[in-house]
XYZ file of C-alpha atoms in Angstrom:
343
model
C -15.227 -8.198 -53.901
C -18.074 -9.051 -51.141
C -19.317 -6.199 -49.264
C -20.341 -6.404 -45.408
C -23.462 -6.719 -44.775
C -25.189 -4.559 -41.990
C -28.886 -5.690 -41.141
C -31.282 -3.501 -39.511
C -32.381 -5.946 -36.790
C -29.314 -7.096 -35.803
C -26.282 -5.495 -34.107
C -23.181 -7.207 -36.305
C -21.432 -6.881 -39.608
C -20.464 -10.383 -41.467
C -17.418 -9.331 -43.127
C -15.843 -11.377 -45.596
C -12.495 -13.288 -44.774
C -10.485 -10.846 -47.322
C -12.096 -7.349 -46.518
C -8.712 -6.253 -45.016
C -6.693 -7.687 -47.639
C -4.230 -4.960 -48.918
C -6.459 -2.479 -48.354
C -4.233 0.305 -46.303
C -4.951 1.094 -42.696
C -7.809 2.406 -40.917
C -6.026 5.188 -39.525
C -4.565 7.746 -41.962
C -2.293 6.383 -44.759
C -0.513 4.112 -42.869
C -0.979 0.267 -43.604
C -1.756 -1.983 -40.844
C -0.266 -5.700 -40.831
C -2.109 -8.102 -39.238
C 1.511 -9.809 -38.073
C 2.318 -6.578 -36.243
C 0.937 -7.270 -32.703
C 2.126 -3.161 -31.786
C 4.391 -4.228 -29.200
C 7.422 -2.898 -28.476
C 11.113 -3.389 -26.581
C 11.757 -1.711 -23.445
C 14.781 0.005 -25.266
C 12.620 1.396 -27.907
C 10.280 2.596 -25.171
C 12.870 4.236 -23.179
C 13.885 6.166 -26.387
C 10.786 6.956 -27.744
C 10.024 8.299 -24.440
C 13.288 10.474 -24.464
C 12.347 11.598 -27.949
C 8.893 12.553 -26.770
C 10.917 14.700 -23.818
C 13.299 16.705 -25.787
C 10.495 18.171 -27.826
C 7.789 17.999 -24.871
C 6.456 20.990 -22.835
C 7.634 22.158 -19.768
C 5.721 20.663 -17.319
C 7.542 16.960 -18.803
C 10.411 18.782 -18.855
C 10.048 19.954 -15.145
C 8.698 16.685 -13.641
C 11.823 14.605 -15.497
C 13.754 16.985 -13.363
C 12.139 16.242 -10.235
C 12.214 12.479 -10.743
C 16.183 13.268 -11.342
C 16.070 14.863 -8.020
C 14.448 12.443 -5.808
C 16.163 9.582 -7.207
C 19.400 11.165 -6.642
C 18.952 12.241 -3.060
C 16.853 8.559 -2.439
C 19.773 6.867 -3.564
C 22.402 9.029 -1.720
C 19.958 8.395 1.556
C 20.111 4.266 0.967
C 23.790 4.858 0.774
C 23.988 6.331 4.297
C 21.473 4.248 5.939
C 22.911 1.275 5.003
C 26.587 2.346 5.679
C 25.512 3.713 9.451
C 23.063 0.759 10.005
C 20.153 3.246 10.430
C 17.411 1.361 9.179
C 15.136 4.646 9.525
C 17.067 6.043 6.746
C 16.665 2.816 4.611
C 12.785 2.827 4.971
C 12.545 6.411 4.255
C 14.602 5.982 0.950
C 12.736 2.769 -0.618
C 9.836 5.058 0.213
C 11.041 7.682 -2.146
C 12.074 5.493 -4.546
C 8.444 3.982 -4.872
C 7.279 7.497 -4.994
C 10.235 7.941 -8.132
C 8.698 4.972 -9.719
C 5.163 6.623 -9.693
C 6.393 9.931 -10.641
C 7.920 7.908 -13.404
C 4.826 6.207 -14.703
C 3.346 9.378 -14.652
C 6.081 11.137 -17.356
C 5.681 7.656 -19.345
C 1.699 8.281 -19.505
C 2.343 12.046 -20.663
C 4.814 10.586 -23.346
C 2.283 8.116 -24.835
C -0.892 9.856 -24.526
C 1.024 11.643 -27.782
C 0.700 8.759 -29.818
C -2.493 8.781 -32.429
C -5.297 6.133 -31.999
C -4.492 2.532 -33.758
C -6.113 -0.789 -34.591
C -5.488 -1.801 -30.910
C -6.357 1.073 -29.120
C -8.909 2.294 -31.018
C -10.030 5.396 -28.323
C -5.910 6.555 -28.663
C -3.653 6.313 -24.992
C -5.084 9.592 -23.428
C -6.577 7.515 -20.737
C -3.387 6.076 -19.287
C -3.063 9.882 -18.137
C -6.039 9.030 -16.041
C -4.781 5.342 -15.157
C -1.968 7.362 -13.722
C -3.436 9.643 -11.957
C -5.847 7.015 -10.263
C -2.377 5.342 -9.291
C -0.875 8.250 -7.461
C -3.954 9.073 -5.739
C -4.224 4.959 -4.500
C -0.562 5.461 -3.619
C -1.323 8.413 -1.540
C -4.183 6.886 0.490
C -2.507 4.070 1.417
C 0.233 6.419 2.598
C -2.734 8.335 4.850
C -3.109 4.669 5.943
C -0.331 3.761 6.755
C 0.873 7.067 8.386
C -2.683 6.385 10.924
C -0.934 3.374 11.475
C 2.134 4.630 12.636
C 0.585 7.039 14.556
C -1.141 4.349 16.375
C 1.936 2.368 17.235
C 3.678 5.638 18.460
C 0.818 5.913 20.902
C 1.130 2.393 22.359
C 5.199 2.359 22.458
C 7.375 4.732 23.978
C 7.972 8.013 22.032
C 11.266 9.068 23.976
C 12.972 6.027 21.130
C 11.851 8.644 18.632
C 14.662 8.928 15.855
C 16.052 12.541 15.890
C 18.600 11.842 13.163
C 16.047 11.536 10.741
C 15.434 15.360 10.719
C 17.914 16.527 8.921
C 16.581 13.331 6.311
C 12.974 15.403 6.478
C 14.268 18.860 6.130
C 16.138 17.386 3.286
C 13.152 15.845 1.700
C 10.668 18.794 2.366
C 13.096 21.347 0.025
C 12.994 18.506 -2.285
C 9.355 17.894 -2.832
C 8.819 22.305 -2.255
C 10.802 22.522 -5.473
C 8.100 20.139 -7.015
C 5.207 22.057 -5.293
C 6.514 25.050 -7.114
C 7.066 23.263 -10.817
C 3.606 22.433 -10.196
C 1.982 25.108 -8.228
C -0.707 26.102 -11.017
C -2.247 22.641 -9.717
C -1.799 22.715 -6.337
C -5.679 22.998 -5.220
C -8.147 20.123 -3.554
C -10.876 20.290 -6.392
C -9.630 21.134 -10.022
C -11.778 21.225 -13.106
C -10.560 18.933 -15.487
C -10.146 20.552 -18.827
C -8.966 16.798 -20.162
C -6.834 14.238 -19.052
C -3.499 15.985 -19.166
C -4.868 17.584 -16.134
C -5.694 15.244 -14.185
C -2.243 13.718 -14.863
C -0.315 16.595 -13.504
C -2.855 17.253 -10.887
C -1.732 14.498 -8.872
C 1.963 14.734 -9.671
C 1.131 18.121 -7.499
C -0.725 16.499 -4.678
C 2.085 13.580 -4.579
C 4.819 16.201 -4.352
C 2.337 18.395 -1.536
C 1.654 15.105 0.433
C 5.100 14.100 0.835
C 5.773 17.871 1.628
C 3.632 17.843 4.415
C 4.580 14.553 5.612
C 8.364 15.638 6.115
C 6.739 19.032 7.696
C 4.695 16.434 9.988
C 7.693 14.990 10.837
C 10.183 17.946 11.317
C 7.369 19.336 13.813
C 7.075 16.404 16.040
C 11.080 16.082 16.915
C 10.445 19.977 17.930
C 7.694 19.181 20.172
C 9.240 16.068 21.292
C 12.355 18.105 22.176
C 10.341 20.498 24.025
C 9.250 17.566 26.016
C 5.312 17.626 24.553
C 3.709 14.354 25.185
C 2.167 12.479 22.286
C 3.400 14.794 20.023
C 4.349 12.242 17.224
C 1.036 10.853 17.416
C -0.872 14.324 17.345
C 1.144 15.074 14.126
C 0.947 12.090 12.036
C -2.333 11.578 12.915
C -2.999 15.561 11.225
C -1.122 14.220 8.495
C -2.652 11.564 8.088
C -6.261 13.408 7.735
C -4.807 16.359 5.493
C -3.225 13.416 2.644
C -6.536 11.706 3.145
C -8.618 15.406 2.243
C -6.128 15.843 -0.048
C -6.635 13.207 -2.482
C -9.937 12.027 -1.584
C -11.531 14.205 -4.725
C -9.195 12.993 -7.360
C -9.409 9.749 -6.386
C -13.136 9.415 -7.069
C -13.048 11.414 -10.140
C -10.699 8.973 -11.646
C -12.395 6.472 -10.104
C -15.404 7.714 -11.637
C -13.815 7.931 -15.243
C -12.039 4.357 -15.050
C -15.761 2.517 -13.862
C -17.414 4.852 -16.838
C -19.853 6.252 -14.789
C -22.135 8.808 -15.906
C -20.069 12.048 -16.531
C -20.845 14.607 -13.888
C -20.458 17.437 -16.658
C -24.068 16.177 -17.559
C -26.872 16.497 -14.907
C -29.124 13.162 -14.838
C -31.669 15.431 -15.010
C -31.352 16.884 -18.920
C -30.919 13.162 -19.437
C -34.044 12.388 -18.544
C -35.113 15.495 -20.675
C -33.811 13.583 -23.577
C -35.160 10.336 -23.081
C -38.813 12.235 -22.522
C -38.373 14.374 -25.639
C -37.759 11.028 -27.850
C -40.131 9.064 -26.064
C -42.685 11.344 -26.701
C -42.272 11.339 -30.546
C -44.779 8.877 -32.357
C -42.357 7.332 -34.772
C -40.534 6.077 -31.263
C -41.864 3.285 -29.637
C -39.383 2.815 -26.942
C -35.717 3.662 -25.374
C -34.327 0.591 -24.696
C -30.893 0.991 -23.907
C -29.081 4.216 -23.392
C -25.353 4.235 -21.715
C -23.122 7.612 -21.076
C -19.696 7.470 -20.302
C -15.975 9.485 -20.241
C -13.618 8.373 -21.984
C -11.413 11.208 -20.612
C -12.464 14.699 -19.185
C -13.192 16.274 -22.350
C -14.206 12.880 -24.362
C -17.935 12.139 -23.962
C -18.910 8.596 -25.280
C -22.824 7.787 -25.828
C -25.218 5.187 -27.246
C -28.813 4.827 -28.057
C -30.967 1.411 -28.850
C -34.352 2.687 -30.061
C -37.295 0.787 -30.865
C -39.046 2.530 -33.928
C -42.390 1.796 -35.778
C -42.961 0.170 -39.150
C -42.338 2.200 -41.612
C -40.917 4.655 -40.336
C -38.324 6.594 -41.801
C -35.405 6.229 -38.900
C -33.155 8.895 -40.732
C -35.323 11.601 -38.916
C -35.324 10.329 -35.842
C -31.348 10.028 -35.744
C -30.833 13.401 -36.569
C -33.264 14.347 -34.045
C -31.597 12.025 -31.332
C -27.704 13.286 -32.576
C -28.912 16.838 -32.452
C -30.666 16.156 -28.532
C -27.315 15.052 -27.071
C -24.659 17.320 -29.357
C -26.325 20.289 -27.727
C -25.309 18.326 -24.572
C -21.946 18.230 -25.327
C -21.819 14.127 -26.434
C -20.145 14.182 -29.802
C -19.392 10.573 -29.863
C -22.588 9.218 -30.180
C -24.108 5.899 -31.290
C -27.660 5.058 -32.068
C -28.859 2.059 -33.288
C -32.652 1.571 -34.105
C -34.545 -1.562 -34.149
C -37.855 -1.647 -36.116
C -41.017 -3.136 -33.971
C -41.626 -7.233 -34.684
């Protein structure tokens, strides 16, 4: 059977038409057809992901509970709004309930992330932990947003139509989302170090849970002061809420950001980098760096790769080991490096 053929001067493997032909799989034992396209129902989801939760840890454990919890008292809210016509009560619960569906996606990335790389997803699903993350944290700014905005239209209309029914809705909601704080409290800080993506995942489950916390606090204070007759006391506190979700998620949303645009990983200064391009540089079997790209594929999952221009006859089996053992010491264990030989 034909071979593939890898040529030193040029970046691609022909590989014959029947290479994969009843071969096995790349991945362990398993055999991969090319008619499987790895999709799946939404019922086999839904129990895979149930599966995954009966023998999960206890966070997934806790944080199905919570979801439980919100949805339950979101729904019971709709219920009342819309049977006393308070329309206040009707916003606040499709508000939770977008926050349940978040909190949701969020179990659903801790379920998958489980599964073992495949032919499709070749880097395995620990990055939808991050994909999630980035979504809570673009959920919560646009709640700082929107919160500014309120406060803004609270300082142009008149405060004394403040809704004081919807305090017992926030006093509700704040024991709510304090029982999440506390499921989650080993997380509950502004800058975390990211051990992986698992982390990051459950990191902003916390700030979600802490940001809705404070915004029912936020509101619970301004009836007081509004019954105590303070002026602009609505827009004082949702304008401190605002700022606190805002500081709040601000760092987690540019570390994800960070990860999810594969910028350089901030584990790495630039400046043993540069260290490493100067060390191979300066070898005489190296003729030039031309291309060098760093990225994370999660927290703890360093990706690299190397184009080197080397001179004729040079043996380029030193130099890679050279180059691998530069960037291992580094922490990049996923490293390519391709040489090119001088024309």
């Amino acid at each position: 059977m034909a071979r593939p053929f890898l040529s030193r001067t040029v970046s691609s493997i022909d590989i014959p038409p029947d290479i994969h032909a009843n071969d096995g799989g790349f991945f362990g034992n398993e055999k991969v057809s090319t008619t499987d396209t790895a999709k799946f129902s939404g019922l086999d989801l839904v129990l895979s992901m149930f599966r995954v939760l009966r023998t999960g840890n206890r966070q997934m454990k806790r944080l199905f509970a919570m979801i439980s919890l919100n949805f339950a008292y979101s729904t019971a809210e709709l219920a009342i709004g819309l049977f006393t016509g308070r329309i206040g009560l009707v916003s606040d619960a499709f508000h939770l309930t977008f926050g349940c569906g978040l909190l949701t996606f969020s179990l659903f990335a801790m379920a998958t992330s489980r599964k073992n790389p495949d032919h499709v997803y070749t880097y395995g699903y620990r990055r939808l932990e991050v994909l999630s993350a980035f979504t809570n944290a673009l959920f919560l700014l646009f709640m700082s947003f929107s919160l500014a905005v309120e406060a803004l239209h609270a300082f142009i209309q008149d405060e004394s139509e403040h809704k004081h029914y919807l305090i017992v809705s926030a006093v509700t909601n704040l024991l709510v989302n304090l029982i999440g704080v506390w499921f989650f409290r080993n997380y509950a800080r502004i800058n975390l170090v990211y051990r992986n993506a698992e982390d990051m995942n459950y990191h902003s489950v916390c700030l979600h849970v802490l940001a809705d916390s404070i915004r029912s606090a936020g509101l619970i204070l301004a009836s007081w002061l509004l019954s105590l007759g303070v002026s602009n006391a609505e827009v004082l506190c949702l304008g401190l809420v605002s700022v606190a979700v805002f500081m709040l998620v601000m760092p987690l949303f540019k570390r994800t950001g960070s990860i999810l645009l594969q910028m350089a990983p901030p584990s790495i200064p630039s400046s043993a980098l540069s260290k490493c391009w100067r060390q191979i540089n300066s070898r005489e079997d190296v003729a030039e760096v031309s291309l060098s790209r760093f990225w994370e594929v999660v927290p703890d999952h360093v990706v690299g790769s190397v184009s080197l221009t080397v001179k004729n006859g040079t043996d380029d089996r030193l130099i890679l080991h050279f180059v691998h053992g530069l960037f291992h010491d580094l922490g990049i264990q996923d490293l390519t490096v391709q040489t090119d030989y001088e024309l």
